[in-house]
XYZ file of C-alpha atoms in Angstrom:
729
model
C 103.992 138.301 96.113
C 107.539 139.420 95.233
C 109.809 137.496 92.952
C 112.140 135.343 95.132
C 115.400 137.003 96.092
C 118.827 135.421 95.686
C 118.685 134.537 99.394
C 115.720 132.214 98.853
C 116.586 128.654 100.066
C 115.852 127.219 96.602
C 118.170 129.634 94.845
C 120.932 129.135 97.433
C 120.624 125.392 96.851
C 120.761 125.916 93.089
C 124.048 127.838 93.442
C 125.478 124.980 95.487
C 124.425 122.492 92.799
C 125.897 124.652 90.042
C 129.259 125.041 91.777
C 129.630 121.458 93.008
C 128.107 119.515 90.139
C 127.892 121.443 86.896
C 131.335 122.966 87.359
C 133.066 120.305 89.439
C 131.380 116.942 88.624
C 130.926 116.562 92.381
C 127.894 115.714 94.494
C 125.108 117.511 96.338
C 125.083 115.226 99.379
C 128.607 113.800 99.532
C 132.259 114.579 98.805
C 132.328 112.091 95.920
C 132.265 112.753 92.182
C 128.793 111.668 91.056
C 127.936 114.072 88.223
C 130.422 112.444 85.863
C 130.139 111.341 82.254
C 130.537 107.740 83.402
C 127.565 107.824 85.778
C 125.456 109.799 83.299
C 126.327 107.136 80.731
C 124.870 104.444 82.988
C 121.597 106.402 83.242
C 121.545 106.725 79.464
C 122.105 102.988 79.074
C 119.700 101.702 81.702
C 116.958 104.357 81.562
C 117.083 106.429 78.370
C 117.817 103.465 76.111
C 115.841 100.929 78.148
C 112.213 102.107 78.234
C 109.877 99.986 80.336
C 106.222 99.742 79.360
C 103.370 98.054 81.161
C 102.001 98.260 84.676
C 103.689 99.713 87.712
C 104.426 103.153 89.104
C 107.204 105.321 87.740
C 109.501 104.414 90.621
C 108.699 100.698 90.463
C 109.717 100.704 86.806
C 112.747 102.922 87.468
C 114.048 100.557 90.159
C 113.947 97.670 87.698
C 115.576 99.740 84.963
C 118.464 100.789 87.214
C 118.862 97.403 88.905
C 122.091 96.620 87.008
C 123.514 100.132 87.245
C 126.276 100.779 89.809
C 125.401 102.430 93.096
C 126.992 105.741 92.098
C 124.647 106.026 89.112
C 121.633 105.429 91.379
C 122.928 108.103 93.747
C 123.283 110.482 90.812
C 119.657 109.767 89.887
C 118.599 110.653 93.437
C 120.481 113.959 93.267
C 118.911 114.701 89.893
C 115.474 114.288 91.481
C 116.595 116.656 94.230
C 117.324 119.271 91.554
C 113.993 118.612 89.826
C 112.153 118.941 93.154
C 113.648 122.332 94.096
C 111.205 124.348 91.994
C 107.724 122.788 92.584
C 105.540 124.148 95.359
C 103.706 121.777 97.716
C 100.620 122.107 95.518
C 102.499 120.186 92.820
C 104.273 117.684 95.088
C 104.419 117.643 98.870
C 107.772 118.150 100.657
C 107.421 114.815 102.444
C 106.894 113.068 99.127
C 109.954 114.811 97.670
C 112.171 113.606 100.509
C 110.746 110.093 100.513
C 111.329 109.607 96.788
C 114.859 111.044 96.881
C 115.722 108.759 99.790
C 114.100 105.777 98.061
C 116.179 106.165 94.901
C 119.413 106.803 96.842
C 118.931 103.691 98.980
C 118.728 101.506 95.866
C 122.501 101.962 95.913
C 122.667 99.956 99.137
C 123.726 102.963 101.198
C 121.636 105.202 103.454
C 121.051 108.740 102.290
C 123.615 110.978 104.057
C 122.350 113.575 106.478
C 122.092 116.611 104.234
C 122.902 120.151 105.228
C 119.866 121.865 106.720
C 119.770 124.268 103.765
C 119.442 121.345 101.354
C 116.405 120.059 103.269
C 114.937 123.528 103.695
C 115.095 124.050 99.941
C 112.506 121.277 99.434
C 109.895 122.823 101.721
C 108.310 125.706 99.838
C 109.339 125.683 96.206
C 109.008 128.557 93.736
C 106.179 127.756 91.323
C 103.681 125.189 90.131
C 104.461 122.392 87.700
C 102.615 119.529 86.094
C 105.725 117.510 85.348
C 105.317 115.230 88.354
C 102.031 113.666 87.382
C 102.111 112.074 83.953
C 105.280 113.518 82.370
C 107.858 112.859 85.081
C 109.665 110.225 83.022
C 109.921 112.620 80.070
C 111.390 115.383 82.251
C 113.867 112.952 83.804
C 114.820 111.682 80.345
C 115.446 115.258 79.191
C 117.612 115.901 82.264
C 119.709 112.797 81.530
C 120.171 113.699 77.872
C 121.034 117.265 78.825
C 123.700 116.038 81.280
C 124.990 113.639 78.635
C 125.668 116.641 76.409
C 126.979 118.764 79.295
C 129.583 116.245 80.456
C 130.940 116.036 76.913
C 131.763 119.767 76.865
C 135.320 120.848 77.672
C 135.695 122.448 81.099
C 136.445 125.845 79.541
C 133.268 125.757 77.469
C 131.173 124.779 80.489
C 132.613 127.682 82.420
C 131.887 130.082 79.566
C 128.253 128.975 79.247
C 127.622 129.231 82.984
C 129.014 132.757 82.869
C 126.681 133.793 80.032
C 122.935 133.133 80.635
C 122.032 133.537 76.962
C 124.805 131.252 75.764
C 123.600 128.616 78.241
C 119.974 129.160 77.153
C 120.904 128.704 73.496
C 122.826 125.503 74.305
C 119.973 124.171 76.469
C 117.497 124.882 73.683
C 119.440 122.508 71.461
C 119.053 119.719 74.030
C 115.239 119.983 74.158
C 114.337 118.307 70.887
C 110.582 118.463 71.526
C 110.625 122.104 72.716
C 108.063 121.105 75.376
C 110.024 120.290 78.503
C 109.171 122.230 81.630
C 112.565 121.448 83.127
C 114.165 123.664 80.490
C 112.361 126.719 81.945
C 113.016 125.572 85.517
C 116.780 125.100 85.074
C 117.214 128.486 83.406
C 115.475 130.171 86.308
C 117.398 128.210 88.968
C 120.763 129.048 87.405
C 120.031 132.613 86.279
C 117.140 134.015 88.358
C 118.006 137.598 87.399
C 117.435 136.909 83.703
C 114.571 134.390 83.641
C 111.106 134.312 85.187
C 109.914 131.619 87.618
C 107.584 129.934 85.128
C 107.646 126.225 84.320
C 105.703 126.597 81.060
C 106.103 128.625 77.905
C 102.434 129.607 77.613
C 102.427 132.381 80.259
C 105.622 133.810 78.792
C 104.037 134.055 75.346
C 100.925 135.645 76.830
C 103.004 138.185 78.762
C 105.057 139.006 75.680
C 102.021 139.713 73.500
C 100.025 141.540 76.183
C 102.773 143.949 77.200
C 103.801 144.573 73.605
C 100.289 145.883 73.023
C 100.400 147.844 76.291
C 103.605 149.582 75.188
C 102.222 150.289 71.733
C 104.418 147.706 70.009
C 103.522 145.197 67.334
C 103.155 141.756 69.026
C 104.149 140.115 65.761
C 107.443 141.991 65.634
C 109.290 139.173 67.387
C 109.131 135.381 67.130
C 107.146 133.951 70.049
C 108.163 130.437 69.008
C 111.842 131.204 69.626
C 112.036 130.599 73.350
C 115.384 132.344 73.819
C 114.091 135.420 71.991
C 110.935 135.272 74.095
C 112.921 135.098 77.351
C 114.933 138.135 76.270
C 111.696 139.970 75.498
C 110.306 139.171 78.978
C 113.495 140.544 80.543
C 113.105 143.742 78.473
C 109.513 144.055 79.714
C 110.681 143.653 83.325
C 113.296 146.389 82.905
C 110.793 148.733 81.257
C 108.264 148.231 84.061
C 110.967 148.888 86.644
C 111.840 152.115 84.833
C 108.160 153.061 85.201
C 108.368 152.496 88.959
C 107.795 148.784 89.494
C 109.621 147.256 92.447
C 112.884 145.460 91.579
C 111.430 142.173 92.829
C 107.912 142.453 91.383
C 106.234 139.289 90.146
C 104.160 139.079 86.988
C 101.455 137.417 89.092
C 101.067 140.591 91.150
C 97.681 142.176 90.573
C 98.698 145.316 88.630
C 100.587 143.247 86.079
C 98.400 140.168 85.932
C 95.514 142.442 84.921
C 97.441 143.084 81.717
C 98.297 139.541 80.617
C 95.693 137.407 82.393
C 92.740 139.566 83.465
C 90.370 136.597 83.700
C 92.594 135.056 86.383
C 92.711 138.097 88.651
C 89.879 136.826 90.710
C 88.823 135.673 94.149
C 91.212 134.035 96.605
C 89.440 130.702 96.119
C 90.142 130.785 92.373
C 93.775 131.605 93.076
C 93.961 128.716 95.546
C 92.542 126.293 92.987
C 94.908 127.472 90.276
C 97.973 127.179 92.522
C 96.869 123.771 93.795
C 95.691 122.071 90.600
C 96.660 124.295 87.691
C 94.352 123.384 84.802
C 93.584 119.878 86.111
C 90.079 118.779 87.032
C 89.127 117.198 90.359
C 86.825 114.170 90.492
C 85.038 112.503 93.407
C 84.571 108.725 93.122
C 82.970 106.018 95.236
C 85.019 102.746 95.293
C 81.996 100.444 95.307
C 79.120 100.076 97.733
C 80.433 100.622 101.224
C 83.827 101.455 99.660
C 84.317 97.688 99.318
C 87.022 98.048 96.660
C 89.015 100.757 98.443
C 91.662 98.367 99.754
C 92.192 96.960 96.257
C 92.348 100.481 94.776
C 95.114 101.440 97.200
C 97.159 98.282 96.802
C 96.974 98.228 93.005
C 97.166 102.011 92.504
C 93.938 102.234 90.481
C 90.390 103.518 90.343
C 87.664 101.489 88.656
C 83.942 101.481 87.929
C 81.403 98.769 87.151
C 78.979 98.361 84.221
C 81.224 95.555 82.975
C 78.611 94.241 80.532
C 79.176 97.325 78.381
C 82.622 96.084 77.400
C 85.318 98.516 76.265
C 83.862 102.030 76.550
C 86.134 103.246 73.761
C 83.904 101.367 71.322
C 81.083 103.855 71.951
C 81.219 107.114 70.079
C 79.082 109.208 72.388
C 77.387 109.485 75.744
C 74.067 108.788 74.026
C 75.237 105.431 72.692
C 76.439 104.427 76.176
C 73.059 105.549 77.537
C 71.173 103.300 75.111
C 73.444 100.328 75.811
C 72.907 100.636 79.577
C 69.140 100.715 79.021
C 69.365 97.519 77.022
C 71.896 95.675 79.180
C 70.573 96.611 82.618
C 66.910 97.417 81.961
C 67.292 100.917 83.365
C 64.531 103.338 82.367
C 66.573 106.541 82.365
C 70.233 105.830 83.277
C 71.387 109.428 82.807
C 73.800 109.469 85.742
C 75.181 106.012 84.973
C 75.887 106.816 81.331
C 77.455 110.147 82.297
C 79.766 108.397 84.785
C 80.889 105.873 82.156
C 81.434 108.536 79.516
C 83.364 110.839 81.835
C 85.505 107.982 83.172
C 86.520 106.922 79.665
C 86.617 110.214 77.762
C 86.769 113.256 80.039
C 89.163 112.178 82.789
C 92.767 112.948 81.888
C 96.191 111.990 83.246
C 97.132 114.711 85.701
C 93.578 115.145 87.003
C 92.985 114.629 90.723
C 90.568 112.130 92.255
C 89.067 111.979 95.738
C 87.808 108.621 97.046
C 84.803 108.699 99.346
C 82.572 106.334 101.269
C 78.884 107.140 101.168
C 78.107 110.833 101.556
C 80.025 111.613 104.712
C 83.484 109.987 104.670
C 86.603 110.874 102.673
C 89.181 108.124 102.125
C 92.012 109.962 100.362
C 93.132 111.640 97.171
C 95.552 110.969 94.330
C 96.580 111.897 90.806
C 95.411 109.992 87.717
C 98.465 108.691 85.850
C 97.067 106.723 82.901
C 94.544 106.717 80.108
C 91.349 104.658 80.339
C 91.773 100.886 80.068
C 89.332 97.964 79.880
C 90.759 94.899 81.641
C 88.770 91.878 80.558
C 90.629 89.564 82.978
C 89.337 91.339 86.098
C 86.413 89.621 87.808
C 84.538 92.915 88.317
C 85.001 96.667 87.882
C 86.858 96.197 84.598
C 87.006 99.864 83.608
C 90.169 101.233 85.233
C 92.670 104.052 85.375
C 95.926 104.038 87.276
C 96.294 106.461 90.176
C 99.140 107.578 92.397
C 97.502 107.803 95.815
C 99.075 110.673 97.761
C 97.020 110.810 100.984
C 94.875 108.003 102.425
C 93.004 107.615 105.681
C 89.480 108.296 106.856
C 87.912 111.670 107.553
C 84.289 112.428 108.484
C 82.555 115.311 106.735
C 80.236 117.581 108.753
C 76.578 117.586 107.738
C 76.846 120.810 105.764
C 79.746 119.421 103.688
C 78.335 116.030 102.741
C 78.377 115.029 99.088
C 76.314 113.257 96.473
C 75.970 109.477 96.440
C 76.838 109.317 92.707
C 79.610 106.954 91.633
C 81.578 109.671 89.814
C 81.247 113.451 89.906
C 83.299 116.301 88.468
C 83.863 118.595 91.459
C 86.117 121.103 89.688
C 83.560 123.899 90.084
C 82.993 123.161 93.785
C 86.118 125.081 94.788
C 85.044 126.038 98.303
C 84.200 122.401 99.071
C 87.496 121.249 97.560
C 89.459 123.730 99.657
C 87.741 122.373 102.776
C 88.162 118.707 101.727
C 91.853 118.959 100.847
C 92.522 120.979 103.993
C 90.808 118.267 106.023
C 92.754 115.405 104.405
C 96.135 117.133 104.442
C 95.992 118.924 107.789
C 93.674 116.915 110.058
C 94.739 113.498 111.389
C 92.619 110.689 109.902
C 90.005 109.002 112.045
C 91.703 105.727 111.312
C 94.446 104.969 108.858
C 93.857 102.120 106.431
C 94.512 98.697 107.968
C 96.862 97.208 105.401
C 97.781 93.605 104.700
C 101.303 94.369 105.932
C 99.950 95.613 109.249
C 97.639 92.616 109.575
C 100.477 90.155 108.938
C 102.819 91.676 111.510
C 103.770 88.940 114.051
C 101.086 86.671 112.590
C 103.321 83.792 111.345
C 101.198 83.356 108.222
C 102.410 83.870 104.668
C 100.674 86.400 102.427
C 99.034 83.653 100.314
C 97.737 81.896 103.449
C 96.335 85.125 104.835
C 94.780 86.108 101.507
C 93.207 82.647 101.254
C 91.395 83.172 104.565
C 90.323 86.709 103.634
C 88.994 85.525 100.282
C 87.097 82.699 101.962
C 85.573 85.146 104.443
C 84.522 87.564 101.691
C 83.089 84.757 99.553
C 81.395 82.679 102.242
C 80.699 85.477 104.765
C 81.414 82.910 107.504
C 84.600 81.080 108.479
C 85.721 78.902 111.383
C 89.333 78.935 112.515
C 90.080 75.498 113.942
C 93.240 74.250 115.549
C 94.948 73.025 118.714
C 95.464 75.292 121.730
C 98.005 78.052 121.354
C 97.970 78.592 117.582
C 96.684 82.157 117.989
C 93.098 81.748 116.812
C 91.845 84.795 118.714
C 94.820 86.906 117.665
C 94.324 85.974 114.012
C 90.549 86.505 114.187
C 90.994 90.127 115.285
C 93.487 90.788 112.475
C 91.111 89.244 109.939
C 88.265 91.363 111.261
C 90.169 94.634 110.958
C 91.431 93.708 107.489
C 87.908 92.968 106.254
C 86.601 96.180 107.820
C 89.557 98.090 106.372
C 90.348 99.925 109.597
C 91.217 99.057 113.176
C 87.780 99.821 114.605
C 87.005 97.712 117.707
C 83.507 99.197 117.864
C 82.621 97.297 114.685
C 83.803 93.966 116.113
C 81.792 91.978 118.685
C 83.152 88.854 120.386
C 81.332 86.303 122.502
C 82.011 82.754 123.714
C 79.642 79.817 123.398
C 79.268 77.306 126.248
C 76.955 74.443 127.114
C 74.381 76.746 128.756
C 74.368 79.369 125.990
C 70.904 79.598 124.437
C 68.784 81.136 121.690
C 67.527 83.628 124.257
C 71.084 84.922 124.814
C 72.012 85.020 121.147
C 68.793 85.996 119.329
C 65.867 86.977 121.511
C 64.149 85.955 124.719
C 62.332 86.989 127.863
C 64.249 88.219 130.888
C 63.048 89.049 134.416
C 61.867 92.625 134.864
C 63.177 94.556 137.842
C 59.671 95.248 139.157
C 58.484 91.701 138.578
C 57.361 89.755 135.551
C 59.260 89.344 132.272
C 60.077 91.500 129.261
C 61.391 90.748 125.789
C 65.098 91.416 125.182
C 67.018 91.206 121.942
C 70.129 89.063 122.070
C 73.656 90.211 121.268
C 73.574 88.991 117.666
C 70.273 90.669 116.786
C 71.465 93.969 118.248
C 74.730 93.758 116.305
C 72.916 92.891 113.072
C 70.610 95.892 113.427
C 73.592 98.148 113.957
C 75.075 96.794 110.712
C 71.748 97.254 108.879
C 71.681 100.910 109.972
C 75.160 101.467 108.488
C 75.170 99.612 105.145
C 78.347 101.355 103.927
C 80.389 99.956 106.843
C 81.512 96.401 107.512
C 80.973 94.550 110.811
C 82.504 91.317 112.154
C 80.974 89.014 114.783
C 83.464 86.612 116.421
C 82.351 83.477 118.275
C 84.924 81.732 120.454
C 84.497 78.017 121.204
C 81.814 77.874 118.507
C 81.420 74.100 118.908
C 80.804 74.202 122.668
C 77.184 75.280 122.304
C 74.133 73.499 120.971
C 74.380 75.188 117.582
C 70.943 74.283 116.238
C 69.222 75.692 119.323
C 71.395 78.808 119.539
C 70.992 79.815 115.878
C 67.405 78.650 115.442
C 65.843 80.113 112.295
C 69.017 82.132 111.656
C 70.771 79.026 110.355
C 69.250 79.848 106.971
C 69.861 83.601 107.134
C 73.621 83.427 107.661
C 74.186 81.802 104.261
C 76.074 84.127 101.928
C 73.308 84.186 99.318
C 70.506 84.648 101.869
C 71.737 87.976 103.245
C 69.192 90.731 102.706
C 65.642 91.846 103.513
C 64.147 89.613 100.796
C 64.987 86.602 103.037
C 63.808 88.198 106.277
C 61.825 85.965 108.658
C 59.797 86.634 111.825
C 61.597 85.828 115.076
C 60.201 83.179 117.397
C 59.398 85.526 120.291
C 58.088 88.438 118.184
C 56.253 86.990 115.150
C 54.189 90.157 114.629
C 57.154 92.515 114.704
C 59.190 93.520 111.674
C 60.868 90.535 110.053
C 64.568 90.048 110.752
C 67.451 89.483 108.318
C 71.240 89.211 108.491
C 72.802 92.000 106.404
C 75.443 91.460 103.727
C 77.897 93.801 105.460
C 78.212 91.498 108.491
C 80.797 88.702 108.625
C 81.041 85.788 111.059
C 84.286 84.297 112.399
C 84.078 81.234 114.607
C 86.929 79.653 116.566
C 87.199 75.988 117.522
C 89.690 74.237 119.787
C 90.336 70.829 118.237
C 91.849 69.465 121.473
C 88.688 69.715 123.591
C 87.570 66.144 124.369
C 84.169 67.284 125.604
C 83.020 68.519 122.193
C 80.583 66.744 119.966
C 80.695 66.718 116.202
C 80.026 70.091 114.584
C 76.469 70.401 113.304
C 76.524 69.538 109.591
C 74.132 72.392 108.796
C 76.603 74.820 110.329
C 79.612 73.182 108.696
C 77.984 73.635 105.283
C 77.562 77.357 105.874
C 81.093 78.062 107.090
C 84.497 77.725 105.452
C 86.754 75.828 107.863
C 90.348 77.003 108.071
C 92.948 74.777 109.720
C 95.628 76.585 111.757
C 98.841 74.784 112.736
C 101.715 75.570 115.133
C 104.368 77.847 113.622
C 107.467 76.488 115.390
C 109.111 75.590 112.089
C 108.555 78.942 110.372
C 111.107 81.686 109.876
C 108.517 84.247 110.980
C 108.294 82.687 114.451
C 112.065 82.471 114.954
C 112.552 86.021 113.681
C 109.821 87.260 115.997
C 111.455 85.723 119.082
C 114.830 87.141 118.052
C 113.303 90.583 117.591
C 111.703 90.653 121.059
C 114.984 89.665 122.721
C 114.874 85.897 123.177
C 118.479 84.575 122.912
C 119.327 82.742 119.707
C 120.197 79.471 121.487
C 116.919 79.508 123.387
C 114.993 80.148 120.170
C 116.607 77.063 118.636
C 115.780 75.074 121.765
C 112.098 76.062 121.620
C 111.820 75.257 117.917
C 113.627 71.919 118.056
C 112.048 70.534 121.244
C 108.469 71.558 120.559
C 108.670 70.430 116.949
C 109.764 67.031 118.278
C 106.990 66.998 120.896
C 104.349 67.840 118.312
C 105.638 65.065 116.091
C 104.976 62.593 118.932
C 101.507 64.038 119.509
C 100.652 63.749 115.817
C 101.929 60.170 115.745
C 99.677 59.153 118.663
C 96.649 58.735 116.417
C 94.900 56.438 118.865
C 94.673 58.984 121.695
C 95.635 62.362 120.223
C 96.652 63.363 116.684
C 97.247 66.704 114.882
C 94.338 68.391 116.629
C 96.195 68.177 119.966
C 99.517 69.766 119.056
C 101.057 72.481 121.211
C 100.714 75.951 119.687
C 103.436 78.549 119.346
C 101.574 81.326 121.170
C 102.623 79.907 124.550
C 105.995 81.481 123.728
C 104.736 84.835 122.428
C 105.723 87.216 125.252
C 103.149 89.526 126.752
C 103.631 93.223 127.460
C 104.439 92.534 131.105
C 106.989 89.771 130.531
C 110.477 90.468 131.792
C 113.679 88.824 130.596
C 113.509 85.939 128.188
C 116.029 83.481 129.597
C 115.943 79.880 130.756
C 113.794 80.726 133.804
C 111.134 82.230 131.493
C 111.192 79.094 129.344
C 111.088 76.734 132.365
C 108.121 78.624 133.852
C 106.089 78.240 130.660
C 106.853 74.520 130.465
C 106.026 73.884 134.134
C 102.949 76.121 134.493
C 101.324 75.920 131.065
C 102.628 73.008 129.016
C 102.895 70.344 131.703
C 99.227 70.592 132.869
C 98.105 70.310 129.256
C 100.249 67.222 128.633
C 98.979 65.579 131.812
C 95.445 66.077 130.525
C 96.406 64.634 127.138
C 98.126 61.548 128.555
C 96.082 61.329 131.785
C 96.559 57.551 131.896
C 100.358 57.670 131.245
C 101.934 59.854 133.966
C 105.386 58.301 133.512
C 105.326 59.168 129.834
C 104.473 62.801 130.671
C 107.358 62.932 133.160
C 109.725 61.838 130.401
C 108.425 64.445 127.966
C 108.810 67.231 130.554
C 112.373 66.136 131.263
C 113.102 66.207 127.542
C 111.765 69.755 127.307
C 113.729 71.042 130.323
C 117.082 69.331 129.918
C-alpha cells in the first residue's frame, strides 16, 4: 500500500486548514474568524482549566463544560474535532460517528452545521492510519490541541509563517507544547502539515523500531542517535526513506509494505486475518459478554453506557489479590463445587479488561446485540440493586443479528475472543454491514405519541417486570391497546409482533379456549386441543432467552376463575418455573405444565362497562393495576395534534370542551364518575383520515361521542342534547 500522495483527500483538507486557520485565523466551514486567540482562550477557560470528573460520556461532560462559552468557541471546538478526525481510519472511528460528533458539538452553538464542501466531507471517509486516541485518551488529545493552539495564537504572524515554512522548526516548536511527550496528535499534525517529511504514524513506538532496525540493516550503530529525541528520530526516519529510495524503493513506498516491514516488524508480516485484526483493533483485546440471562440487562447497558456482571456477594473484586482467592470466595459464597469459569470471568472483568478494549454483547449462543469500546476502569457500585461490578462502555453499533449454526458461541458470561480472529472478522462484518434483524426498541420510541411522561411509563414497566402481570384500566378512549403494545415491545426489547399474542375475553370464553379442552374431530368424535395460552407458554419455554407478552383485552368480561382454573396459582411472579408445574385438568397423566418466567401478562379493562362484575380478588392480588386517564390537559396531546396538522384553534377547542365535559362526568358520582370519562384517542387521527377541520371534529362528536353519552345518561336525553350543543357550538 503506497504512502498517500499530496492529492489524497485528507492531505488536501489539511492544506485548506493550514491556509485558512493556522495562517489566517479563519474557519474550515465558514467565512468567519474562529481560530482566534479569543476563542481558544474560552476553550482554555471552560475545558482545560475546568476538568469534569464523574459519570457521563466525553461529549456529555464536554457539553456541560462549554455551556457558558460563546457559540464561536463551540464552533471552534467542532472544527478542532474535524482536524483530529482527518487521520483515523474507520477501524479507529467510523466516518458516520465522526460526522455525527462534529455536528453535535457545532450545534451546541445554536446554529446548524453549514453544508461543507464535498472535499471536507470526503476527507472524513477513509483516513490515513490507525489511532487509539478516540477511546480512552480523547480528552487528553483535545487538551493538547487546545494548549498547542493557545501557544500558536500568541506567536507573531511572521513567526507563524516562518515555522509553517520550515517543517523542522515547526516540529521543534510543537515538541515544546507536548509536555508529556506522549500525545498521538503531535505525530498526526506533523504528518498532516508536512507529509513529505514525516511518516503517517500516530505513535512513536513504530518510529523507534524502524530507526533501530534499519540502522542495523545499514551497518550503523543503533545507539549512535537519541531515540528519545522525537525530532531527531523523525529526521532519522526521513534519512532512511531517502536511502531506501536511492536503493530503488518507490517514491511513495510505505514502511508497512512487505519488503520493509520484514526488517522492522517481521512478526507482524503475517496472514491477512492478522493484518485485519491489527488495523481494526491495534493492540486492544476483544471480549464477548452476555448481559444477563436472556440478555435481560441489555436495555440498561445501552441506556447507561455500561457493561456489568453479577456475583455481587463477592463485594469489590479489587480486594482479592488473585484469581485463586476469587475462586475460593465463590465456592464459599455460592456453594459451587468447581467455579473455574465464574472465577475467571470475575478476575478478567476486574483485572484483565482495559480501557480501549472492545466488547461484543450477545444473547445466548446465536444472537449478537452490538459492540462498543470500554472507556473506564473496573468499578464496584454498591448502590446498584444487582450486577454491581461495572465498566463504562461507548456503544458504537447496536441491533440484533442471528449467527449461523457454524458461528455460534459459548454460553459463558465473559470470554476473551482476541484469538478468534476469523470469527471476529465475520461478527464485525455482520454487525457493521448487514442490517439488524430488529433495532433496539428504546424508551424514546415507545413514548412517541403516547402522552405519558417518562416516570409514568417507567413506573408501568417496573411494575410489569416486578409483578409479571399488570392490568391497564381506564375509561374508553385512553389508548389502553395502543399503550399495551408499546409496553410489550419495550419489555421484549424489540418490535417483534410474533412474540406478542392478543386475545379478548367475553362472557362465553372458557377454560377450554384458554387452557385445554376437547373439540369436535372432523371425522366424528372429539380430540384434545391445547388452548391459546398453553401454546404460547410452551413457545416461551422453548426459547428461555427471549421474552414473550400475552395481552388480554376486556379481562374482566370473562369468568376469570373458570378461565384460568389451576393457572391462577402459576401466574404469580414467584411461582414461575418447572418446580411449580401442575397437571392440567384434561391431561393429568401428561407432562406437568408451568408458566415460564420469560412470559408477561398485560390485561386491559374498560371501567365504563356497566355489565361487568367486580374483578376476582384472586386475580386482583396477582396483577398490578395501572389507572390510565384522558390526556386532554397534557402538552404531549396538544403538541401531537399540532404536529399532525390540526389547526391551533381547533386543538384549543378540543382540549377546553372535553376537559369541561370530563369534569361533569367525574362530578356525577351517583351515575358515572372518573371511570366514565371520554378518552383522548377519539381525536388521534388514523392513517386514512383526511383534513382536520371543523367537519372532522363534528363527525367525531356526532358519530362516536354522542352515542356514548346517550348510553351514559340514558335516562336524561335532554341533558345529553345540551352537552352535544356545548361541544359543537
